[in-house]
mmCIF file of C-alpha atoms in Angstrom:
data_model
loop_
_atom_site.group_PDB
_atom_site.id
_atom_site.type_symbol
_atom_site.label_atom_id
_atom_site.label_comp_id
_atom_site.label_asym_id
_atom_site.label_seq_id
_atom_site.Cartn_x
_atom_site.Cartn_y
_atom_site.Cartn_z
ATOM 1 C CA MET I 389 0.000 0.000 0.000
ATOM 2 C CA THR I 390 1.463 3.305 -1.042
ATOM 3 C CA ALA I 391 1.545 6.437 1.021
ATOM 4 C CA THR I 392 -1.341 7.823 -0.945
ATOM 5 C CA ASP I 393 -3.413 4.748 -0.094
ATOM 6 C CA GLN I 394 -2.890 5.108 3.671
ATOM 7 C CA PRO I 395 -6.100 5.960 5.630
ATOM 8 C CA PRO I 396 -6.031 9.306 7.362
ATOM 9 C CA SER I 397 -4.781 9.228 10.921
ATOM 10 C CA VAL I 398 -6.944 10.124 13.893
ATOM 11 C CA GLU I 399 -5.133 13.413 14.211
ATOM 12 C CA ASP I 400 -5.810 14.257 10.546
ATOM 13 C CA ALA I 401 -9.492 13.332 10.828
ATOM 14 C CA GLY I 402 -9.860 15.397 13.977
ATOM 15 C CA ALA I 403 -8.082 18.330 12.413
ATOM 16 C CA LYS I 404 -10.713 18.563 9.698
ATOM 17 C CA ARG I 405 -13.437 19.242 12.288
ATOM 18 C CA PRO I 406 -13.703 22.963 12.955
ATOM 19 C CA GLU I 407 -13.157 23.979 16.540
ATOM 20 C CA GLU I 408 -16.327 25.074 18.303
ATOM 21 C CA ALA I 409 -16.516 28.471 19.933
ATOM 22 C CA PRO I 410 -16.620 28.396 23.774
ATOM 23 C CA GLU I 411 -19.886 30.311 23.925
ATOM 24 C CA HIS I 412 -21.567 27.620 21.816
ATOM 25 C CA ARG I 413 -20.478 24.907 24.247
ATOM 26 C CA ILE I 414 -21.718 26.964 27.195
ATOM 27 C CA LEU I 415 -25.088 27.582 25.574
ATOM 28 C CA ARG I 416 -25.502 23.909 24.660
ATOM 29 C CA ALA I 417 -24.642 22.812 28.202
ATOM 30 C CA ALA I 418 -27.199 25.241 29.625
ATOM 31 C CA ALA I 419 -29.839 23.969 27.199
ATOM 32 C CA GLN I 420 -28.971 20.368 28.069
ATOM 33 C CA LEU I 421 -29.402 21.093 31.779
ATOM 34 C CA ALA I 422 -32.759 22.777 31.203
ATOM 35 C CA GLY I 423 -34.035 20.058 28.873
ATOM 36 C CA THR I 424 -32.982 17.267 31.227
ATOM 37 C CA ALA I 425 -34.659 18.942 34.210
ATOM 38 C CA ILE I 426 -37.883 19.633 32.306
ATOM 39 C CA LEU I 427 -38.047 16.106 30.915
ATOM 40 C CA ALA I 428 -37.321 14.587 34.339
ATOM 41 C CA GLY I 429 -40.118 16.586 35.965
ATOM 42 C CA SER I 430 -42.626 15.561 33.309
ATOM 43 C CA ILE I 431 -41.700 11.875 33.476
ATOM 44 C CA ALA I 432 -41.817 11.926 37.284
ATOM 45 C CA THR I 433 -45.305 13.449 37.117
ATOM 46 C CA LEU I 434 -46.559 10.802 34.699
ATOM 47 C CA VAL I 435 -45.112 7.971 36.783
ATOM 48 C CA GLY I 436 -46.414 9.491 40.021
ATOM 49 C CA SER I 437 -49.914 9.986 38.658
ATOM 50 C CA VAL I 438 -50.102 6.378 37.446
ATOM 51 C CA LEU I 439 -48.885 5.069 40.816
ATOM 52 C CA ALA I 440 -51.270 7.360 42.704
ATOM 53 C CA PHE I 441 -54.259 6.089 40.749
ATOM 54 C CA ALA I 442 -53.117 2.526 41.459
ATOM 55 C CA PHE I 443 -52.400 3.283 45.138
ATOM 56 C CA PRO I 444 -54.708 6.133 46.314
ATOM 57 C CA VAL I 445 -52.741 6.581 49.541
ATOM 58 C CA LEU I 446 -50.024 8.277 47.467
ATOM 59 C CA PHE I 447 -52.424 11.175 46.880
ATOM 60 C CA LEU I 448 -51.477 12.299 50.388
ATOM 61 C CA PHE I 449 -47.814 12.753 49.482
ATOM 62 C CA VAL I 450 -47.585 13.560 45.769
ATOM 63 C CA LEU I 451 -47.596 17.170 44.596
ATOM 64 C CA PRO I 452 -50.667 18.349 42.693
ATOM 65 C CA TRP I 453 -50.031 17.216 39.145
ATOM 66 C CA PRO I 454 -49.674 20.546 37.275
ATOM 67 C CA PHE I 455 -47.262 21.910 39.867
ATOM 68 C CA LEU I 456 -44.482 19.331 39.593
ATOM 69 C CA PRO I 457 -43.706 19.761 35.857
ATOM 70 C CA LEU I 458 -44.057 23.547 36.116
ATOM 71 C CA ALA I 459 -41.697 23.652 39.092
ATOM 72 C CA ALA I 460 -39.191 21.412 37.293
ATOM 73 C CA ALA I 461 -39.396 23.544 34.149
ATOM 74 C CA SER I 462 -38.854 26.827 35.986
ATOM 75 C CA GLY I 463 -36.040 25.318 38.045
ATOM 76 C CA GLY I 464 -34.353 23.798 34.996
ATOM 77 C CA ILE I 465 -34.451 27.011 32.980
ATOM 78 C CA ALA I 466 -33.187 29.059 35.919
ATOM 79 C CA GLY I 467 -30.488 26.492 36.665
ATOM 80 C CA GLY I 468 -29.369 26.531 33.037
ATOM 81 C CA ALA I 469 -29.078 30.296 33.185
ATOM 82 C CA GLY I 470 -26.977 30.006 36.338
ATOM 83 C CA LEU I 471 -24.702 27.469 34.673
ATOM 84 C CA ALA I 472 -24.239 29.729 31.638
ATOM 85 C CA VAL I 473 -23.281 32.676 33.843
ATOM 86 C CA GLY I 474 -20.883 30.590 35.903
ATOM 87 C CA ARG I 475 -19.068 29.106 32.923
ATOM 88 C CA ALA I 476 -18.926 32.418 31.094
ATOM 89 C CA LEU I 477 -17.197 33.915 34.135
ATOM 90 C CA GLY I 478 -14.850 30.933 34.447
ATOM 91 C CA TRP I 479 -16.117 29.685 37.803
ATOM 92 C CA ARG I 480 -15.122 26.252 39.036
ATOM 93 C CA VAL I 481 -17.419 23.248 39.095
ATOM 94 C CA THR I 482 -17.671 23.442 42.887
ATOM 95 C CA VAL I 483 -19.088 26.955 42.547
ATOM 96 C CA GLU I 484 -21.474 25.739 39.835
ATOM 97 C CA ARG I 485 -22.875 23.175 42.258
ATOM 98 C CA VAL I 486 -23.961 26.045 44.503
ATOM 99 C CA VAL I 487 -24.996 28.565 41.852
ATOM 100 C CA VAL I 488 -27.268 26.208 39.886
ATOM 101 C CA PRO I 489 -29.606 25.192 42.759
ATOM 102 C CA ALA I 490 -29.564 28.725 44.172
ATOM 103 C CA ALA I 491 -30.606 30.171 40.820
ATOM 104 C CA ALA I 492 -33.310 27.503 40.474
ATOM 105 C CA GLY I 493 -34.798 28.280 43.872
ATOM 106 C CA VAL I 494 -34.750 32.058 43.527
ATOM 107 C CA ALA I 495 -35.729 32.422 39.870
ATOM 108 C CA SER I 496 -38.574 29.872 40.047
ATOM 109 C CA PHE I 497 -40.319 31.849 42.790
ATOM 110 C CA PRO I 498 -41.970 34.384 40.414
ATOM 111 C CA VAL I 499 -43.391 31.481 38.406
ATOM 112 C CA LEU I 500 -44.938 30.136 41.610
ATOM 113 C CA LEU I 501 -46.563 33.520 42.216
ATOM 114 C CA ALA I 502 -48.059 33.460 38.715
ATOM 115 C CA VAL I 503 -49.361 29.901 39.124
ATOM 116 C CA SER I 504 -50.808 30.837 42.512
ATOM 117 C CA GLY I 505 -52.709 33.675 40.859
ATOM 118 C CA ILE I 506 -54.104 31.371 38.170
ATOM 119 C CA THR I 507 -55.258 28.733 40.656
ATOM 120 C CA TRP I 508 -56.568 31.276 43.197
ATOM 121 C CA GLY I 509 -53.906 30.671 45.790
ATOM 122 C CA VAL I 510 -51.939 27.669 47.028
ATOM 123 C CA PRO I 511 -51.467 26.351 50.580
ATOM 124 C CA PRO I 512 -48.250 27.350 52.395
ATOM 125 C CA TRP I 513 -46.802 23.843 52.388
ATOM 126 C CA LEU I 514 -46.956 23.788 48.596
ATOM 127 C CA TRP I 515 -44.626 26.806 48.392
ATOM 128 C CA VAL I 516 -41.892 24.792 50.100
ATOM 129 C CA ALA I 517 -42.632 21.756 47.934
ATOM 130 C CA TRP I 518 -42.414 23.907 44.794
ATOM 131 C CA ILE I 519 -38.946 25.212 45.701
ATOM 132 C CA VAL I 520 -37.754 21.709 46.588
ATOM 133 C CA ALA I 521 -38.982 20.328 43.249
ATOM 134 C CA ALA I 522 -37.394 23.177 41.279
ATOM 135 C CA VAL I 523 -34.036 22.822 43.031
ATOM 136 C CA ALA I 524 -34.054 19.011 42.759
ATOM 137 C CA ALA I 525 -34.772 19.127 39.023
ATOM 138 C CA ALA I 526 -31.986 21.653 38.425
ATOM 139 C CA MET I 527 -29.489 19.624 40.455
ATOM 140 C CA TYR I 528 -30.394 16.452 38.555
ATOM 141 C CA GLY I 529 -30.009 18.217 35.210
ATOM 142 C CA HIS I 530 -26.654 19.686 36.277
ATOM 143 C CA ARG I 531 -25.360 16.308 37.388
ATOM 144 C CA ARG I 532 -26.344 14.655 34.107
ATOM 145 C CA THR I 533 -24.767 17.510 32.142
ATOM 146 C CA LEU I 534 -21.464 17.120 33.998
ATOM 147 C CA ARG I 535 -21.338 13.346 33.620
ATOM 148 C CA HIS I 536 -22.686 13.014 30.077
ATOM 149 C CA PRO I 537 -22.178 16.252 28.119
ATOM 150 C CA LEU I 538 -23.679 16.273 24.631
ATOM 151 C CA ASP I 539 -21.529 17.398 21.702
ATOM 152 C CA GLU I 540 -24.394 17.958 19.241
ATOM 153 C CA TRP I 541 -27.413 20.221 19.277
ATOM 154 C CA ARG I 542 -29.876 17.714 17.869
ATOM 155 C CA PRO I 543 -30.367 15.534 21.013
ATOM 156 C CA VAL I 544 -30.395 18.655 23.175
ATOM 157 C CA LEU I 545 -33.209 20.209 21.150
ATOM 158 C CA VAL I 546 -35.201 16.974 21.090
ATOM 159 C CA ARG I 547 -34.919 16.726 24.875
ATOM 160 C CA LEU I 548 -36.032 20.323 25.285
ATOM 161 C CA LEU I 549 -38.998 20.003 22.938
ATOM 162 C CA VAL I 550 -40.244 16.690 24.328
ATOM 163 C CA GLY I 551 -39.945 17.938 27.902
ATOM 164 C CA ALA I 552 -41.660 21.219 27.087
ATOM 165 C CA GLY I 553 -44.444 19.428 25.211
ATOM 166 C CA LEU I 554 -45.102 17.066 28.117
ATOM 167 C CA THR I 555 -45.100 19.960 30.576
ATOM 168 C CA VAL I 556 -47.599 21.940 28.521
ATOM 169 C CA GLY I 557 -49.787 18.883 27.996
ATOM 170 C CA ILE I 558 -49.866 17.873 31.668
ATOM 171 C CA SER I 559 -50.476 21.419 32.882
ATOM 172 C CA ALA I 560 -53.139 22.065 30.254
ATOM 173 C CA PHE I 561 -54.942 18.844 31.135
ATOM 174 C CA PHE I 562 -55.381 19.992 34.740
ATOM 175 C CA LEU I 563 -55.480 23.784 34.433
ATOM 176 C CA LEU I 564 -57.158 24.629 31.125
ATOM 177 C CA PRO I 565 -60.509 22.944 31.867
ATOM 178 C CA SER I 566 -60.913 25.397 34.770
ATOM 179 C CA ALA I 567 -60.221 28.395 32.545
ATOM 180 C CA GLN I 568 -63.684 29.678 31.732
ATOM 181 C CA TRP I 569 -62.553 31.902 28.869
ATOM 182 C CA LEU I 570 -61.448 28.865 26.853
ATOM 183 C CA GLY I 571 -64.857 27.213 27.050
ATOM 184 C CA GLY I 572 -65.078 24.335 24.583
ATOM 185 C CA ALA I 573 -61.804 25.259 22.879
ATOM 186 C CA VAL I 574 -59.676 23.156 25.246
ATOM 187 C CA PRO I 575 -59.427 20.146 22.857
ATOM 188 C CA THR I 576 -58.440 22.509 20.048
ATOM 189 C CA PHE I 577 -55.596 24.031 22.046
ATOM 190 C CA LEU I 578 -54.400 20.603 23.162
ATOM 191 C CA ALA I 579 -54.397 19.442 19.535
ATOM 192 C CA LEU I 580 -52.410 22.519 18.516
ATOM 193 C CA GLY I 581 -49.951 21.774 21.289
ATOM 194 C CA GLY I 582 -49.458 18.272 19.908
ATOM 195 C CA VAL I 583 -48.881 19.656 16.407
ATOM 196 C CA LEU I 584 -46.295 22.085 17.752
ATOM 197 C CA LEU I 585 -44.530 19.305 19.634
ATOM 198 C CA LEU I 586 -44.319 17.009 16.612
ATOM 199 C CA SER I 587 -43.241 19.864 14.355
ATOM 200 C CA GLY I 588 -40.492 20.848 16.754
ATOM 201 C CA ILE I 589 -39.189 17.291 16.975
ATOM 202 C CA LEU I 590 -39.136 16.897 13.195
ATOM 203 C CA VAL I 591 -37.392 20.232 12.712
ATOM 204 C CA SER I 592 -34.779 19.429 15.340
ATOM 205 C CA LEU I 593 -34.074 15.966 13.940
ATOM 206 C CA GLY I 594 -33.474 17.124 10.390
ATOM 207 C CA PRO I 595 -31.251 16.557 8.516
ATOM 208 C CA PHE I 596 -31.485 19.382 6.001
ATOM 209 C CA PRO I 597 -29.600 19.539 2.691
ATOM 210 C CA SER I 598 -28.342 23.052 3.364
ATOM 211 C CA ARG I 599 -28.172 25.790 5.965
ATOM 212 C CA THR I 600 -30.795 27.724 4.022
ATOM 213 C CA SER I 601 -33.366 24.928 4.235
ATOM 214 C CA ALA I 602 -32.655 24.487 7.956
ATOM 215 C CA ALA I 603 -33.122 28.210 8.533
ATOM 216 C CA LEU I 604 -36.410 28.167 6.626
ATOM 217 C CA ALA I 605 -37.649 25.185 8.653
ATOM 218 C CA TRP I 606 -36.855 26.884 11.953
ATOM 219 C CA ALA I 607 -38.413 30.119 10.713
ATOM 220 C CA GLY I 608 -41.620 28.279 9.811
ATOM 221 C CA PHE I 609 -41.711 26.564 13.191
ATOM 222 C CA THR I 610 -41.198 29.891 14.951
ATOM 223 C CA LEU I 611 -44.002 31.436 12.899
ATOM 224 C CA LEU I 612 -46.318 28.561 13.833
ATOM 225 C CA VAL I 613 -45.582 28.996 17.541
ATOM 226 C CA ALA I 614 -46.080 32.752 17.307
ATOM 227 C CA SER I 615 -49.407 32.268 15.509
ATOM 228 C CA VAL I 616 -50.755 29.926 18.182
ATOM 229 C CA LEU I 617 -49.661 32.284 20.948
ATOM 230 C CA ALA I 618 -51.266 35.213 19.131
ATOM 231 C CA VAL I 619 -54.567 33.324 18.862
ATOM 232 C CA MET I 620 -54.511 32.448 22.565
ATOM 233 C CA VAL I 621 -53.748 36.036 23.555
ATOM 234 C CA GLY I 622 -56.467 37.295 21.209
ATOM 235 C CA VAL I 623 -59.072 34.937 22.667
ATOM 236 C CA THR I 624 -58.098 36.000 26.176
ATOM 237 C CA LEU I 625 -58.296 39.718 25.405
ATOM 238 C CA GLN I 626 -61.589 39.309 23.553
ATOM 239 C CA SER I 627 -63.110 37.483 26.515
ATOM 240 C CA ARG I 628 -61.853 40.045 29.018
ATOM 241 C CA LEU I 629 -63.014 43.013 26.916
ATOM 242 C CA ALA I 630 -66.422 41.426 26.404
ATOM 243 C CA ALA I 631 -66.749 40.967 30.149
ATOM 244 C CA ILE I 632 -65.857 44.634 30.684
ATOM 245 C CA GLU I 633 -68.395 45.791 28.081
ATOM 246 C CA VAL I 634 -71.177 43.667 29.534
ATOM 247 C CA GLY I 635 -70.400 44.903 33.018
ATOM 248 C CA PRO I 636 -71.479 43.389 36.321
ATOM 249 C CA PRO I 637 -74.869 41.696 36.565
ATOM 250 C CA PRO I 638 -77.744 43.952 37.574
ATOM 251 C CA PRO I 639 -78.598 43.985 41.276
ATOM 252 C CA PRO I 640 -81.570 41.889 42.360
ATOM 253 C CA THR I 641 -84.952 43.519 42.674
ATOM 254 C CA VAL I 642 -85.541 44.716 46.236
ATOM 255 C CA TRP I 643 -88.981 45.189 47.732
ATOM 256 C CA ALA I 644 -89.218 48.867 48.625
ATOM 257 C CA GLY I 645 -92.134 48.527 51.021
ATOM 258 C CA ASP I 646 -92.227 47.710 54.705
ATOM 259 C CA PRO I 647 -89.590 45.031 55.509
ATOM 260 C CA ALA I 648 -92.225 43.220 57.542
ATOM 261 C CA ASP I 649 -94.213 42.744 54.323
ATOM 262 C CA PHE I 650 -91.305 41.052 52.516
ATOM 263 C CA ASP I 651 -91.325 37.267 52.138
ATOM 264 C CA PRO I 652 -87.743 35.867 52.044
ATOM 265 C CA THR I 653 -88.997 32.482 50.857
ATOM 266 C CA SER I 654 -90.037 33.896 47.479
ATOM 267 C CA ASP I 655 -88.163 37.226 47.110
ATOM 268 C CA ARG I 656 -91.608 38.845 46.731
ATOM 269 C CA PRO I 657 -94.048 40.788 48.920
ATOM 270 C CA ARG I 658 -95.891 38.663 51.433
ATOM 271 C CA ASP I 659 -99.333 37.281 50.882
ATOM 272 C CA PRO I 660 -101.661 39.673 52.749
ATOM 273 C CA SER I 661 -103.475 36.718 54.294
ATOM 274 C CA VAL I 662 -100.206 35.620 55.918
ATOM 275 C CA ILE I 663 -99.395 39.117 57.163
ATOM 276 C CA ASP I 664 -102.722 39.345 58.955
ATOM 277 C CA VAL I 665 -102.019 36.259 61.115
ATOM 278 C CA PRO I 666 -101.494 37.646 64.636
ATOM 279 C CA PRO I 667 -98.185 36.682 66.272
ATOM 280 C CA PRO I 668 -98.232 34.451 69.343
ATOM 281 C CA THR I 669 -97.009 35.510 72.738
ATOM 282 C CA LEU I 670 -93.326 35.457 73.584
ATOM 283 C CA ASP I 671 -93.722 32.388 75.798
ATOM 284 C CA VAL I 672 -95.364 30.456 72.969
ATOM 285 C CA GLY I 673 -92.581 31.569 70.632
ATOM 286 C CA ARG I 674 -89.926 30.375 73.083
ATOM 287 C CA ALA I 675 -91.561 26.961 73.205
ATOM 288 C CA GLN I 676 -91.655 26.769 69.407
ATOM 289 C CA PHE I 677 -88.006 27.763 69.044
ATOM 290 C CA ALA I 678 -86.952 25.324 71.786
ATOM 291 C CA ALA I 679 -88.644 22.518 69.866
ATOM 292 C CA LEU I 680 -86.923 23.581 66.637
ATOM 293 C CA ALA I 681 -83.527 23.759 68.373
ATOM 294 C CA ALA I 682 -83.945 20.238 69.748
ATOM 295 C CA ALA I 683 -85.053 18.952 66.340
ATOM 296 C CA THR I 684 -82.006 20.578 64.714
ATOM 297 C CA LEU I 685 -79.569 18.944 67.145
ATOM 298 C CA GLU I 686 -81.174 15.523 66.784
ATOM 299 C CA ALA I 687 -81.307 15.681 62.985
ATOM 300 C CA ALA I 688 -77.652 16.710 62.641
ATOM 301 C CA GLY I 689 -76.573 13.738 64.742
ATOM 302 C CA PRO I 690 -73.827 13.201 67.318
ATOM 303 C CA GLU I 691 -71.011 13.518 64.753
ATOM 304 C CA ALA I 692 -71.769 17.181 64.049
ATOM 305 C CA ARG I 693 -69.202 19.679 65.337
ATOM 306 C CA TRP I 694 -71.024 22.818 66.426
ATOM 307 C CA ARG I 695 -69.583 26.304 66.625
ATOM 308 C CA ASP I 696 -71.487 27.129 69.820
ATOM 309 C CA GLU I 697 -72.297 25.166 72.940
ATOM 310 C CA PRO I 698 -74.639 23.394 73.441
ATOM 311 C CA GLY I 699 -74.812 23.524 69.641
ATOM 312 C CA VAL I 700 -78.021 25.372 68.831
ATOM 313 C CA VAL I 701 -78.640 28.530 70.848
ATOM 314 C CA VAL I 702 -81.891 30.513 70.800
ATOM 315 C CA ARG I 703 -81.197 34.225 71.015
ATOM 316 C CA GLU I 704 -83.625 37.045 71.742
ATOM 317 C CA VAL I 705 -83.480 40.354 69.874
ATOM 318 C CA ASP I 706 -85.263 43.483 71.085
ATOM 319 C CA CYS I 707 -87.582 44.833 68.381
ATOM 320 C CA GLY I 708 -88.646 47.869 70.401
ATOM 321 C CA ASP I 709 -92.182 48.884 71.343
ATOM 322 C CA GLY I 710 -92.367 46.044 73.836
ATOM 323 C CA ARG I 711 -91.689 43.307 71.292
ATOM 324 C CA THR I 712 -88.987 40.635 71.027
ATOM 325 C CA ALA I 713 -87.858 38.444 68.129
ATOM 326 C CA LEU I 714 -86.309 35.010 68.542
ATOM 327 C CA ARG I 715 -83.445 33.791 66.384
ATOM 328 C CA ILE I 716 -81.332 30.694 65.797
ATOM 329 C CA ASP I 717 -78.036 31.268 63.985
ATOM 330 C CA ALA I 718 -75.988 28.068 64.274
ATOM 331 C CA GLU I 719 -73.044 26.569 62.426
ATOM 332 C CA PHE I 720 -71.717 23.033 62.243
ATOM 333 C CA ALA I 721 -69.520 20.722 60.193
ATOM 334 C CA MET I 722 -69.431 16.960 59.824
ATOM 335 C CA GLY I 723 -65.650 16.983 59.548
ATOM 336 C CA GLU I 724 -62.669 19.273 59.126
ATOM 337 C CA ILE I 725 -61.410 20.853 55.909
ATOM 338 C CA THR I 726 -57.940 22.410 56.035
ATOM 339 C CA ASP I 727 -55.146 23.343 53.650
ATOM 340 C CA VAL I 728 -53.572 19.895 54.042
ATOM 341 C CA THR I 729 -56.645 17.681 53.715
ATOM 342 C CA THR I 730 -57.097 15.697 50.524
ATOM 343 C CA ASP I 731 -59.739 16.301 47.879
ATOM 344 C CA GLU I 732 -61.424 13.029 48.836
ATOM 345 C CA GLN I 733 -61.711 14.084 52.478
ATOM 346 C CA ASP I 734 -62.989 17.552 51.527
ATOM 347 C CA ARG I 735 -65.591 15.985 49.258
ATOM 348 C CA ALA I 736 -66.696 13.560 51.983
ATOM 349 C CA VAL I 737 -67.132 16.390 54.505
ATOM 350 C CA THR I 738 -69.102 18.486 52.017
ATOM 351 C CA GLU I 739 -71.419 15.592 51.164
ATOM 352 C CA ALA I 740 -71.942 14.840 54.861
ATOM 353 C CA ASN I 741 -72.828 18.501 55.489
ATOM 354 C CA LEU I 742 -75.402 18.407 52.684
ATOM 355 C CA ALA I 743 -76.935 15.194 54.007
ATOM 356 C CA ALA I 744 -77.178 16.631 57.531
ATOM 357 C CA ALA I 745 -78.779 19.805 56.157
ATOM 358 C CA ASP I 746 -81.401 17.713 54.355
ATOM 359 C CA ARG I 747 -82.204 15.887 57.590
ATOM 360 C CA ILE I 748 -82.544 19.188 59.440
ATOM 361 C CA VAL I 749 -84.914 20.610 56.829
ATOM 362 C CA LEU I 750 -87.103 17.497 57.020
ATOM 363 C CA ALA I 751 -87.099 17.708 60.822
ATOM 364 C CA TRP I 752 -88.165 21.353 60.663
ATOM 365 C CA SER I 753 -90.991 20.515 58.301
ATOM 366 C CA ALA I 754 -92.146 17.668 60.554
ATOM 367 C CA ALA I 755 -92.049 20.009 63.566
ATOM 368 C CA GLY I 756 -94.559 22.344 61.930
ATOM 369 C CA LEU I 757 -92.721 24.617 59.508
ATOM 370 C CA GLY I 758 -93.806 24.938 55.885
ATOM 371 C CA THR I 759 -92.954 22.772 52.910
ATOM 372 C CA PRO I 760 -89.255 23.072 51.987
ATOM 373 C CA GLU I 761 -88.493 25.094 48.872
ATOM 374 C CA VAL I 762 -85.227 25.926 47.131
ATOM 375 C CA LEU I 763 -84.163 29.549 46.781
ATOM 376 C CA HIS I 764 -80.775 30.362 45.191
ATOM 377 C CA GLY I 765 -79.763 26.721 45.583
ATOM 378 C CA GLU I 766 -80.471 26.564 49.342
ATOM 379 C CA PRO I 767 -83.466 25.077 51.215
ATOM 380 C CA ILE I 768 -85.863 27.524 52.877
ATOM 381 C CA LEU I 769 -89.148 27.132 54.783
ATOM 382 C CA GLY I 770 -91.909 29.459 55.948
ATOM 383 C CA GLY I 771 -93.416 29.608 59.432
ATOM 384 C CA ALA I 772 -96.667 27.725 58.638
ATOM 385 C CA ALA I 773 -98.054 26.238 61.880
ATOM 386 C CA MET I 774 -95.242 27.768 63.926
ATOM 387 C CA SER I 775 -96.481 31.334 63.851
ATOM 388 C CA ALA I 776 -93.489 32.649 65.817
ATOM 389 C CA VAL I 777 -91.184 31.789 62.899
ATOM 390 C CA ASP I 778 -90.682 34.165 60.002
ATOM 391 C CA PHE I 779 -88.562 31.788 57.904
ATOM 392 C CA ALA I 780 -85.968 29.057 58.298
ATOM 393 C CA LYS I 781 -83.127 28.140 55.949
ATOM 394 C CA VAL I 782 -79.749 26.422 55.759
ATOM 395 C CA ASP I 783 -76.854 28.376 54.299
ATOM 396 C CA PHE I 784 -73.537 26.861 53.273
ATOM 397 C CA ALA I 785 -70.028 28.269 53.593
ATOM 398 C CA PHE I 786 -66.639 26.650 52.970
ATOM 399 C CA GLY I 787 -66.760 23.350 54.838
ATOM 400 C CA VAL I 788 -69.692 24.267 57.123
ATOM 401 C CA ALA I 789 -73.498 24.344 57.159
ATOM 402 C CA GLN I 790 -75.367 27.209 58.840
ATOM 403 C CA PRO I 791 -78.935 26.511 60.036
ATOM 404 C CA ARG I 792 -80.768 29.792 60.513
ATOM 405 C CA ILE I 793 -84.260 30.483 61.853
ATOM 406 C CA GLU I 794 -85.576 34.049 61.989
ATOM 407 C CA GLY I 795 -88.555 34.836 64.202
ATOM 408 C CA ARG I 796 -91.277 37.453 64.051
ATOM 409 C CA CYS I 797 -91.461 40.295 66.519
ATOM 410 C CA LEU I 798 -93.617 38.962 69.381
ATOM 411 C CA PRO I 799 -95.325 40.942 72.130
ATOM 412 C CA ASN I 800 -93.607 40.583 75.471
ATOM 413 C CA GLY I 801 -96.847 40.444 77.424
#
């Protein structure tokens, strides 16, 4: 074999490869860290959700599903930025190990504030869990980047796009259905997200015959992303502007006559035949309210937790002119709802409160009040045979039921 037939040496083959600029290596390492962290958070969420559905007890310990991928994404991007700054300034790896998690924890905090605003607040413990997830994702991405650095952009971009697509899909699945301004457009936006994800993967995989074709492909992908974002922003602004133009709902019609002639069970003036019924004496009214209080306690059952002791208290209110009105304003719950209770427990308490309220309404009706009716979604009864009662109803607040009985002004004598 002649000298001209000799294969090129390793040194000659390596010499033909152009040397990469340092800033390109730094940028690729930062993108690799971010992509690895985002992808890890999304995969952990998918695995955790599957395990939680198989073993419901895990619902007590796993982060709410949209929060974990969002925390990992914000932590990964912030950690990648910290790595880029550290390597651009020539810091050592030991300093990087401190800068990356610190940047992830600090820079992901504004994202948590935005998510908290979208979901109408988050419990305090979730703030700590968010920071832990963001820092853990960034540290994992940094470790993988140090041990297995990638020398090409293609796998880095694929990792970024797949991780970002999973994050958007998981978050949209849990958050978008609660966004009223999207209405029935949620499947459309999810489909567009899938198209963007597939397009990004195809564009990043290539290969392209020339730099010009690659630039055109990336330009088209960027235009597609910008178009989808523009549509989403336009729909949001249109919905908000329409709400501003329509304005708040008109106030309910209020009876302008004598308050004593107003019937709260129908939001209308009282029937004159009912108004003319003379009120009983105060002693008779006390007996009626005592019977209603006992019926309320018995119907709620021994498991009810009452705000007051002994549970249902009859109060007397001075009406003036020698008259007194009786009132019951109680509150109870069939369990406890806190920031750390699960959705299943909250749902069980709410259903138990509703069942107890139904029993109370039936007990009131059996004791002599009117036929139960529903006003604004809540049961309400008139006085009927118990002439000392104006009306009785059960209101509901967060986690509690509030039995309320309002009496008529009765003569003291």
